[in-house]
Structure formats: C-alpha cells, structure tokens
Short mmCIF file of C-alpha atoms and ligand atoms in Angstrom, two decimals:
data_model
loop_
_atom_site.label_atom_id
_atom_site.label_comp_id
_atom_site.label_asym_id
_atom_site.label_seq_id
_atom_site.Cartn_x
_atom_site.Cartn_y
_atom_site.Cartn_z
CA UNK A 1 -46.15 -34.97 -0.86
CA UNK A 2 -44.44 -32.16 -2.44
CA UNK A 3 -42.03 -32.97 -4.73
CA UNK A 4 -38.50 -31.53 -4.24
CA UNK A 5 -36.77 -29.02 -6.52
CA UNK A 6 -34.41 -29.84 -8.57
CA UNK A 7 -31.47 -27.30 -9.18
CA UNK A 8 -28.92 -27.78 -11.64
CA UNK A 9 -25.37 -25.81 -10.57
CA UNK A 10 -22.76 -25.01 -13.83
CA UNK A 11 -19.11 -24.27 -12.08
CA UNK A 12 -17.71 -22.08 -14.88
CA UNK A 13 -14.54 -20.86 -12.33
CA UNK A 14 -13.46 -18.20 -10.29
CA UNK A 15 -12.40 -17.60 -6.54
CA UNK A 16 -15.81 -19.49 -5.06
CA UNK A 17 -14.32 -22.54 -6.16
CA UNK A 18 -11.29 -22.72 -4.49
CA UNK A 19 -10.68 -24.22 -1.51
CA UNK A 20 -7.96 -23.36 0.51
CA UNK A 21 -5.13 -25.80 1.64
CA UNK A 22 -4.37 -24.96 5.16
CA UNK A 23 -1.07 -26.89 5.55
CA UNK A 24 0.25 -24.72 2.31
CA UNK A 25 -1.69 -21.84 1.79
CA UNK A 26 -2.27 -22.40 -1.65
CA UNK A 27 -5.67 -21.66 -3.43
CA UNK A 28 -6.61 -24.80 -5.10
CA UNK A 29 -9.53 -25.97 -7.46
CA UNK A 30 -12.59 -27.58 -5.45
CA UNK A 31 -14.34 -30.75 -6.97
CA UNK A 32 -17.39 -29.95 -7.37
CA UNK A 33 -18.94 -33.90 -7.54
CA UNK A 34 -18.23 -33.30 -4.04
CA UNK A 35 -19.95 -29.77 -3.25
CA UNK A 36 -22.43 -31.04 -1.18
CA UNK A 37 -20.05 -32.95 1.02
CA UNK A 38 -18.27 -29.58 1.56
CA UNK A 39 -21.25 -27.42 2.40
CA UNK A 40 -23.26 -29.51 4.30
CA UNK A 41 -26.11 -26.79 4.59
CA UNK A 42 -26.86 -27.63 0.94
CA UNK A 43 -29.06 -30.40 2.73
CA UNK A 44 -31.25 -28.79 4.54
CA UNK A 45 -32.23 -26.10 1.56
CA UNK A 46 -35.24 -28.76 0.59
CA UNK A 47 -34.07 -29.54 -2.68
CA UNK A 48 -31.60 -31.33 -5.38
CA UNK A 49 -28.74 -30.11 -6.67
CA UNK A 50 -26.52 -31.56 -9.26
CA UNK A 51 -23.43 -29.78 -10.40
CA UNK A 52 -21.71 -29.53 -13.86
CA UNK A 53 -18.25 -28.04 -14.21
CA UNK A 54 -15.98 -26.54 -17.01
CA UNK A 55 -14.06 -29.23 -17.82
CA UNK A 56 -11.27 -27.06 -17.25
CA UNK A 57 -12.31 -24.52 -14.94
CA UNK A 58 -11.41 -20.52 -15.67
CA UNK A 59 -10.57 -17.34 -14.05
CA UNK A 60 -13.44 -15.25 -15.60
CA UNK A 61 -10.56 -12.61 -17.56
CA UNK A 62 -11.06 -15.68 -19.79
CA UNK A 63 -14.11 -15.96 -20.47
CA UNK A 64 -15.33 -14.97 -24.34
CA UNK A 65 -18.20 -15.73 -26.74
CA UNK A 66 -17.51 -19.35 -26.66
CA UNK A 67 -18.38 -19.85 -23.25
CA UNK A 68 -21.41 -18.01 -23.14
CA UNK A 69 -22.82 -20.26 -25.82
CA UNK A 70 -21.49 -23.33 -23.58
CA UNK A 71 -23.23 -21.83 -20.61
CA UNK A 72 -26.55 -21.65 -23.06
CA UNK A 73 -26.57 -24.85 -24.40
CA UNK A 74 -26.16 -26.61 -20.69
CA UNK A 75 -29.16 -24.68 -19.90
CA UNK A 76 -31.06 -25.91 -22.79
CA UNK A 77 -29.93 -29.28 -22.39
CA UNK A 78 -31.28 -29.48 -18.67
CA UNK A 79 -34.01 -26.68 -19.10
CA UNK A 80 -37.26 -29.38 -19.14
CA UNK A 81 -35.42 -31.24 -16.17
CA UNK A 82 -34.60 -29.18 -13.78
CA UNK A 83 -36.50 -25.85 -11.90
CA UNK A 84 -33.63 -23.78 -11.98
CA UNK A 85 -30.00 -23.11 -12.79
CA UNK A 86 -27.37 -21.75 -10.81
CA UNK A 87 -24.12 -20.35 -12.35
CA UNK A 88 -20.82 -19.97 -10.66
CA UNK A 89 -18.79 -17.29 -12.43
CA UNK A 90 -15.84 -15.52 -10.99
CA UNK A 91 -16.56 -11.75 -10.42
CA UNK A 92 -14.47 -9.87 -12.39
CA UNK A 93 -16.60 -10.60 -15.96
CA UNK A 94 -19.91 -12.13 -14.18
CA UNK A 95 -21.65 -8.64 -15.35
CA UNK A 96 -20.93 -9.32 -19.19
CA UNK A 97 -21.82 -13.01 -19.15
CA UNK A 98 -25.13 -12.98 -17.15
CA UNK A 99 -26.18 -9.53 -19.24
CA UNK A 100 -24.98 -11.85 -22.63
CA UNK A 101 -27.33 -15.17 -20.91
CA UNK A 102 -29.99 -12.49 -20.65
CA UNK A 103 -29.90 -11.71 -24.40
CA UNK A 104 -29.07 -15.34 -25.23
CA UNK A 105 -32.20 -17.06 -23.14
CA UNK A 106 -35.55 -15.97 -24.89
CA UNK A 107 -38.91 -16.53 -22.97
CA UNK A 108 -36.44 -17.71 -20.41
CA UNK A 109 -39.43 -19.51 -17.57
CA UNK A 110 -36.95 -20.68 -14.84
CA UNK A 111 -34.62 -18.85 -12.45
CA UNK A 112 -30.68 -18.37 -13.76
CA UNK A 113 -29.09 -17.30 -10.96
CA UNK A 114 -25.17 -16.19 -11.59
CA UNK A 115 -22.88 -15.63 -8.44
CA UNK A 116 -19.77 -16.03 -7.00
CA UNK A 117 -17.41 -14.86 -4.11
CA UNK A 118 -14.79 -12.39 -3.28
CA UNK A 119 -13.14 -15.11 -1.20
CA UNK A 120 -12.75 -19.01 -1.57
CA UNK A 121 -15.13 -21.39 -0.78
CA UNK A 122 -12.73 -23.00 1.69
CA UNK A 123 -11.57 -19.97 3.36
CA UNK A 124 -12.62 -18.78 7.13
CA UNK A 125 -14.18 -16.02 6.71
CA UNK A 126 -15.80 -16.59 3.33
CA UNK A 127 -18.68 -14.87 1.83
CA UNK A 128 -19.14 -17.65 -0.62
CA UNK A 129 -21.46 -19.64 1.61
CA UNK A 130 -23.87 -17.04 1.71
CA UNK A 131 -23.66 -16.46 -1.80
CA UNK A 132 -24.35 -20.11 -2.70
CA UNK A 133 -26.73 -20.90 -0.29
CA UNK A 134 -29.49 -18.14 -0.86
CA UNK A 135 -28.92 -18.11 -4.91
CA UNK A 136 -29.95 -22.02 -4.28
CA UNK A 137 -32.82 -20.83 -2.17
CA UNK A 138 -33.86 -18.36 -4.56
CA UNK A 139 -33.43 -20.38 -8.02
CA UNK A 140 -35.31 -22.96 -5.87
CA UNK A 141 -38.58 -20.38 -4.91
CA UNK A 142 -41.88 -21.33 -6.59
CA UNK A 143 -45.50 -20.53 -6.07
CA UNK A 144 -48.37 -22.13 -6.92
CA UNK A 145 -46.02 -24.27 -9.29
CA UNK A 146 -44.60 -21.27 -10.97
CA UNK A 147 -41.36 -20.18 -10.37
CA UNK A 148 -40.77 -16.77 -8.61
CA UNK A 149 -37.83 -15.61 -10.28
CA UNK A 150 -38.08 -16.33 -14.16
CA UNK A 151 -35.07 -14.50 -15.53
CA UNK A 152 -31.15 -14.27 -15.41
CA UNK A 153 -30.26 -12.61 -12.08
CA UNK A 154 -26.88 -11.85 -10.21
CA UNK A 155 -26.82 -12.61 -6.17
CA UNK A 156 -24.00 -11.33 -4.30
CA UNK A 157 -23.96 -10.39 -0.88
CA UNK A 158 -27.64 -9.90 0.42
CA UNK A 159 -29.09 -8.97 -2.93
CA UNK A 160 -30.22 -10.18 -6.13
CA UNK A 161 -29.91 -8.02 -9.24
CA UNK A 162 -30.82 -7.87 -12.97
CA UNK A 163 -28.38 -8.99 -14.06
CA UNK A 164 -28.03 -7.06 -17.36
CA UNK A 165 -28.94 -4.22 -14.64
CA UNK A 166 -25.07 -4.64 -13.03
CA UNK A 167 -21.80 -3.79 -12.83
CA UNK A 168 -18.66 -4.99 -10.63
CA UNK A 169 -17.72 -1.80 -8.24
CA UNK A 170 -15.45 -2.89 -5.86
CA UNK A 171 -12.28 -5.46 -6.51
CA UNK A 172 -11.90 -5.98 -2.38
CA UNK A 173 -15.34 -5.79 -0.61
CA UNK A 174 -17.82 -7.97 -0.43
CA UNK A 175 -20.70 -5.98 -2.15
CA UNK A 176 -18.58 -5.79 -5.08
CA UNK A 177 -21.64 -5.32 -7.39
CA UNK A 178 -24.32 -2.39 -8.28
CA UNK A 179 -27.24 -1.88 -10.16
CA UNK A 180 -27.90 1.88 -10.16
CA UNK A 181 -30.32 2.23 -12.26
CA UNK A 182 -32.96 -0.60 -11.10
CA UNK A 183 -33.66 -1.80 -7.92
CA UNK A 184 -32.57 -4.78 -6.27
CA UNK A 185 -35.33 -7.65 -6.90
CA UNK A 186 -34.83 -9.50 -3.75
CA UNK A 187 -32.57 -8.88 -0.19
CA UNK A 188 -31.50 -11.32 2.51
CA UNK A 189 -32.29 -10.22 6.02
CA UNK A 190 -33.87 -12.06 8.63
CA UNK A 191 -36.26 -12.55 6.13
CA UNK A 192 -35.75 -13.43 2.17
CA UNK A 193 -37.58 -10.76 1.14
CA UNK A 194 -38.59 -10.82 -3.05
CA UNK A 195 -40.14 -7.70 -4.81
CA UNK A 196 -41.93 -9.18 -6.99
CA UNK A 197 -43.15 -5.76 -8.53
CA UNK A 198 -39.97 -5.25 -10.44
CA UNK A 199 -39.78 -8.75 -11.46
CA UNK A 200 -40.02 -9.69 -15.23
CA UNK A 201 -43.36 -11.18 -15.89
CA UNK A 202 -43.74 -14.98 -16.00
CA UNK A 203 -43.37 -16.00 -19.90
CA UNK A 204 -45.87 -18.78 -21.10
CA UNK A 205 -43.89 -18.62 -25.00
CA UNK A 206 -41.70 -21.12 -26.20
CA UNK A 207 -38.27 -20.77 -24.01
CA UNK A 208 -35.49 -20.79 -26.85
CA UNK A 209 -31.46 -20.20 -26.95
CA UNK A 210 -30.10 -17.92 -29.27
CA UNK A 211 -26.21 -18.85 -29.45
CA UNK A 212 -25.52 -16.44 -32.64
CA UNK A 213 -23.26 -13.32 -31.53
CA UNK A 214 -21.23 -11.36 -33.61
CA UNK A 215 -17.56 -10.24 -31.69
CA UNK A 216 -17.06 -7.14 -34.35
CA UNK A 217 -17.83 -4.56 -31.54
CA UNK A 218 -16.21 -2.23 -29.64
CA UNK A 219 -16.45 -0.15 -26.44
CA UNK A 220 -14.99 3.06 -27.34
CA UNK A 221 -14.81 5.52 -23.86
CA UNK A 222 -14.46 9.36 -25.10
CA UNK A 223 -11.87 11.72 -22.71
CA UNK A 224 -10.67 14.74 -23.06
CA UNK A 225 -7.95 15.22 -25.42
CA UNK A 226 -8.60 11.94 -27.84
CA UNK A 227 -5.92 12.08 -30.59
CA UNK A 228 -7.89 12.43 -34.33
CA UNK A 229 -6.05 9.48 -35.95
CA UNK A 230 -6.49 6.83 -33.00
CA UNK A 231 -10.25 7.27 -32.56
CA UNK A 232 -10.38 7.26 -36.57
CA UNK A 233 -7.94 4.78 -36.88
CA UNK A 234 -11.04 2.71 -34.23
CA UNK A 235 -13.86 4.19 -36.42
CA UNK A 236 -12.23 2.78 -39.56
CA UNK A 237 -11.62 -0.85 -39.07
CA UNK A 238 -12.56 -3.42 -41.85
CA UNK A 239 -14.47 -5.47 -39.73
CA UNK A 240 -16.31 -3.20 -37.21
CA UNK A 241 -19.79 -4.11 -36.93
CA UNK A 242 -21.17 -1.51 -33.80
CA UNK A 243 -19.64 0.39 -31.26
CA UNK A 244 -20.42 1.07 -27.55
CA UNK A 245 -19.38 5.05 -27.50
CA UNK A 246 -19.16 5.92 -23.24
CA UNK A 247 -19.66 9.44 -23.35
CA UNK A 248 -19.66 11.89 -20.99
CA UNK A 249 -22.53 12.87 -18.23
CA UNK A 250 -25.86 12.91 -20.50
CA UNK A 251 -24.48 11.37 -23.43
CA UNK A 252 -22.33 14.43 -24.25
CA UNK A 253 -19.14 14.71 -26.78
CA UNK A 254 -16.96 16.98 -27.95
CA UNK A 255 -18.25 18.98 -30.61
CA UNK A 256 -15.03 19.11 -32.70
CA UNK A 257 -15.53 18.64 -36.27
CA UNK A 258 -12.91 15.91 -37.18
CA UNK A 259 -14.62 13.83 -34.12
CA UNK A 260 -18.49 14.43 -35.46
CA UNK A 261 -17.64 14.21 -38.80
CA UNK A 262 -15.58 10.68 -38.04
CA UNK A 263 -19.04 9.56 -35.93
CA UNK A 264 -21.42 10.44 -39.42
CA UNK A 265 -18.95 8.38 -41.66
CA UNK A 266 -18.63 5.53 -39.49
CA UNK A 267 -22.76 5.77 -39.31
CA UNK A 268 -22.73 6.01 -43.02
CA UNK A 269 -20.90 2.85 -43.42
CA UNK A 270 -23.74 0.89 -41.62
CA UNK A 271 -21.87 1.34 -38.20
CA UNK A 272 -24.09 0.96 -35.64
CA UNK A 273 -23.54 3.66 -32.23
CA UNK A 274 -24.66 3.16 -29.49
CA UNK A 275 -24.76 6.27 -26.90
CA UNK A 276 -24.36 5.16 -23.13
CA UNK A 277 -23.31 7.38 -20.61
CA UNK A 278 -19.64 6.75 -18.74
CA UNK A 279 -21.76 7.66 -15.60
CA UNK A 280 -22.49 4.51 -13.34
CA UNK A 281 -25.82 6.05 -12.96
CA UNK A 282 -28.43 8.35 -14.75
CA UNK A 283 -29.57 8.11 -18.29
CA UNK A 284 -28.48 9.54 -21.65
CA UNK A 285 -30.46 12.48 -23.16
CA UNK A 286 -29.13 13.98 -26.67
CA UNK A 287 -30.30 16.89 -27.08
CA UNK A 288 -30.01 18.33 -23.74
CA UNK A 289 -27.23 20.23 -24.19
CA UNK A 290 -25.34 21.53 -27.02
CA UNK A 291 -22.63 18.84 -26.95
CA UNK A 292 -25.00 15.85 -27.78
CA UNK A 293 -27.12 17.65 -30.44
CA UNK A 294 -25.46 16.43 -33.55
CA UNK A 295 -24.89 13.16 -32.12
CA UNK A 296 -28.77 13.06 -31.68
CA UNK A 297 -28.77 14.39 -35.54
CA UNK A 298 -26.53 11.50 -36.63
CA UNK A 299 -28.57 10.05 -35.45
CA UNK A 300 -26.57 7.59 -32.79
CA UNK A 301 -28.57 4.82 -31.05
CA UNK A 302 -29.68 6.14 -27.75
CA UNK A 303 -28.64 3.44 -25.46
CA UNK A 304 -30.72 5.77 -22.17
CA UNK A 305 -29.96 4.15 -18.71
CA UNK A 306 -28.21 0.84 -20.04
CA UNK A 307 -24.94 -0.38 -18.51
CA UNK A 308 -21.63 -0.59 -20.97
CA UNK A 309 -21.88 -4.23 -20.71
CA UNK A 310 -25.93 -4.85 -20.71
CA UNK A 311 -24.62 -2.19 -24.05
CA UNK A 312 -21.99 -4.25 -26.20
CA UNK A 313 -23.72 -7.78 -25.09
CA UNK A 314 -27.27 -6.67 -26.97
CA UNK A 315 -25.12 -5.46 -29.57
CA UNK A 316 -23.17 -8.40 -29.62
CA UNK A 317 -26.43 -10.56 -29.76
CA UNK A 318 -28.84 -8.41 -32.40
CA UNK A 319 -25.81 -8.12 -34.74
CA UNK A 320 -26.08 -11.72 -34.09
CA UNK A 321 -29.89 -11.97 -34.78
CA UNK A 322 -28.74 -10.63 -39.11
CA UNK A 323 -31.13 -7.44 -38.28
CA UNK A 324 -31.68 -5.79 -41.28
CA UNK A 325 -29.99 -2.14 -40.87
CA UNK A 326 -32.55 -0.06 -40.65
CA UNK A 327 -34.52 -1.82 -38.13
CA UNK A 328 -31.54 -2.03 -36.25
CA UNK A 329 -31.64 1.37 -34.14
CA UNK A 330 -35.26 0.61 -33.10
CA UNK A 331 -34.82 -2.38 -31.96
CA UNK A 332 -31.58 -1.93 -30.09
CA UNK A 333 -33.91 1.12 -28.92
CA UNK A 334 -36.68 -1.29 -27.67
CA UNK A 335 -35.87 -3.25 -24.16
CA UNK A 336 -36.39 -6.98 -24.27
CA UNK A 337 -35.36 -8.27 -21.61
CA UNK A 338 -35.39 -5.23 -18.87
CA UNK A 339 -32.20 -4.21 -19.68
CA UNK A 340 -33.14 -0.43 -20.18
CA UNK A 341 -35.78 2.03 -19.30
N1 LIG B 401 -10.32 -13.18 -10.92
C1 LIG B 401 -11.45 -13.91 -10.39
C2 LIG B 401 -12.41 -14.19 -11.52
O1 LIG B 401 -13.11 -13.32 -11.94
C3 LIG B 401 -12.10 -13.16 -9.29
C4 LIG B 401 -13.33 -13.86 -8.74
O2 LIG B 401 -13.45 -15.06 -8.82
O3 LIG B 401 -14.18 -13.18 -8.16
O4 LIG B 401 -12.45 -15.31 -11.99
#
C-alpha cells in the first residue's frame, strides 16, 4: 500500500489563524494542536499533517532576521522526516520571508509552501480554507516518489507563485499577491493544474540551510526632488553594507551630479548597488537611455527583472555568505534560485 505523506505545518501568525468568537466579535488566536479538528477536510487530503507554532504567534509587521532563521532551522530539523512543509505567514511580509527561505534553503528537494489569508480561519466567508487546503495538496504532490514542487512557493487564492517571484498588491482582496514577471507554477480550477515547465529542476545535491544574513542594507526608492543631504546622509552610514536603489522605469536616475557622484563614492567604499526598477513589472536596462548610463559606468549591480524584496533578501543573504568584493556583483548578477531572469 502506498504510504501516506507526511506534511509538517509551521504557524508563524497572521489573520489565517484567528478564529473568530461569534458571541464577541473578537479575532482571537486558533490552537493549532487542534487544526485538524477545525477543518475537518484536512482528512480527506490523503495525508499527515503535524503542526508547529511560534510559541508566541506574530502579526507578520514583526517579523525580522531572527525568524527567518527559526523558520530554517524547523525545516532542517524535520527535512529527512517529513515530504513537505507548509508555512503560515500573515500577508503583509509573506513576500520578504518566503523570497529570504528561498535564499536560505540550498538544494532545497521538498515543497515549502508559504500562505495565508486575507480573512480568519474562523470567519464565514473565509478564503483561508482554500488557501490551506490546496497548499496541503500541493506540498503533498509527488510522482514516481519525487516530489512535484521542490522549491519555496507562495499559494494564495487559486495560484501558486515563486515565491521570491512576488509581491503583496492588494491590502483588501483576496488575490492580494502578484508575480509579474514569472508565471504562476500551478492554478486551482476544477482541476489542480501544475506547469511543471517553469518549475525549478529537482536537486539530487546535498539540501543545506544557510542561516547567516547580514541586516546592514537598505532599500533606498529615488523620486523626484530627493534633498542632497538626506540621500547622502543614507549613502554615508558607518555600517551600510548594500543598498536596494528602486529607480525609475528601466533603471533610470537623475543625472544630477551631487546624486551620481554620491552613488560612485558610496561604490568606492565597497557599497554594494543594486539597480531594480520601482516598476511592478519589466526589467532594468542601463544603458538604454541617457539617465542610467553612468549608473551602468559605476558600475551598479544590475538587479534586471527582480522584485525589491527577492532584491534586499539576496543581498541580505550573499553579504551573509562573506563574498569577497569583487565577486560580489557577479554573483548577485547570477540567479540561484529563479529569482531573476
Ligand atoms: N497584518 C496581518 C499580517 O501580516 C495580515 C495578514 O495576516 O494577512 O500578519
């Protein structure tokens, strides 16, 4: 007989797991030793599931570095026992953590599915059943004793992402995420539908957690009329390690000379830059137009088609790996885990 799956759930926080009390109205924390009991479908998916929480659950505006590394090391603790991992992560930062798990989880051979819900497990008309229910099915999918989905992914409402592909786009509907620049690598219809073609490929190396990640970044988003001393006051910390520059359209700045010659400095110092557009779709391409030439002269690190937080995540995490700096562009440069073109 087949044997079942076995799927191990981590309850980080968040809106899916609340429940709601009807007599009060209040939003209160669910138990999750008792998930099963709660969502009865659970049963009928075919498989196991055993659930670990936070100890104290969080919204996800709390979630840092920390985390992330706690999230890891439950993975690697379980990895050999269990066929894949489900993560329940409020929406707001689910983008940053499952693009940081991407980076984090090397030759990662197992599903990690991250979702969530724009309304309470408990309430009416709830989308976190749905949610819950197919990311189980889908961290649960094998064939011929390989598992279908071996990376980090994000489910939410009918479709599974990339995660390090993502980014939350709505606060109030259900499809609150996107990933515009790759497509979706499975949809719920009628049918669970997978495309496997833009799946990662199966890894047969050595699985292994990095948990090293160094915070010293920033995400600094270029507008019109930027005041000289507050960008350079940015550009000048002590401790700044890299910075995620959003610029405009095709990676484009303004070509004033305090700004460029602030940029070469910082560069100078052993800043790392990466370019990402503050476009949620499209790719960056210095050169293209007059505005991005000296940044491609700098030269900056040309993040192309990654998202902001795929962006200061990989930064976070090869600052992290003690690169040495001139390696550092290139391999920023170099996708590893499908996070850019
Ligand atoms: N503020 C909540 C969180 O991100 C929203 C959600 O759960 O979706 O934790």
């Amino acid at each position: 007989m087949k044997s079942q799956r076995k799927i191990m759930m981590i309850y980080t926080g968040g809106t899916i797991g609340m429940v709601k009390d009807f007599s009060t109205g209040t939003l209160k924390t669910f138990d999750f030793e008792k998930l099963v009991e709660h969502i009865p479908e659970l049963h009928h998916l075919g498989c196991s599931i055993d659930s670990i929480s936070f100890k104290k659950p969080i919204d996800s505006s709390n979630m840092n570095t920390e985390h992330w590394k706690s999230i890891a090391l439950s993975i690697e603790t379980h990895y050999e026992a269990y066929d894949g991992f489900v993560i329940l992560h409020g929406s707001d930062t689910m983008s940053y953590t499952a693009s940081a798990l991407s980076f984090m989880l090397e030759n990662l051979g197992k599903p990690v599915i991250f979702t969530g819900s724009q309304l309470p497990i408990g309430d009416l008309r709830t989308d976190a059943k749905e949610n819950l229910i197919t990311s189980v099915q889908l961290a649960a999918m094998h064939h011929k004793g390989i598992p279908v989905i071996s990376e980090v992914g994000l489910y939410f409402e009918y479709k599974l992402y990339r995660a390090n592909r993502t980014t939350k786009i709505n606060a109030e509907h259900f499809e609150a995420f996107t990933s515009m620049n790759y497509p979706a690598l499975a949809e719920s219809g009628v049918h669970l539908k997978v495309y496997e073609e833009y799946l990662l490929p199966f890894s047969k190396d050595a699985f292994s957690v990095h948990t090293a990640l160094d915070r010293r970044v920033v995400i600094l988003k270029i507008f019109p009329g930027m005041h000289p001393s507050v960008v350079k006051g940015i550009l000048e910390l002590p401790d700044l390690k890299g910075i995620v520059l959003e610029t405009f359209g095709a990676g484009n700045a303004p070509t004033e000379s305090w700004l460029l010659e602030a940029l070469q400095e910082a560069i100078n110092r052993g800043i790392h830059i990466v370019n990402v557009t503050q476009c949620s779709g499209g790719s960056v391409l210095m050169g293209r137009y007059e505005t991005s030439d000296a940044l491609l002269k700098m030269p900056l690190i040309n993040g192309r088609d990654i998202t902001t937080e795929a962006a200061i995540t990989k930064l976070m995490y090869l600052l992290g790996q003690g690169l040495e700096d001139s390696k550092f562009k290139s391999s920023f440069e170099t996708p590893i885990r499908g996070e850019m073109a």
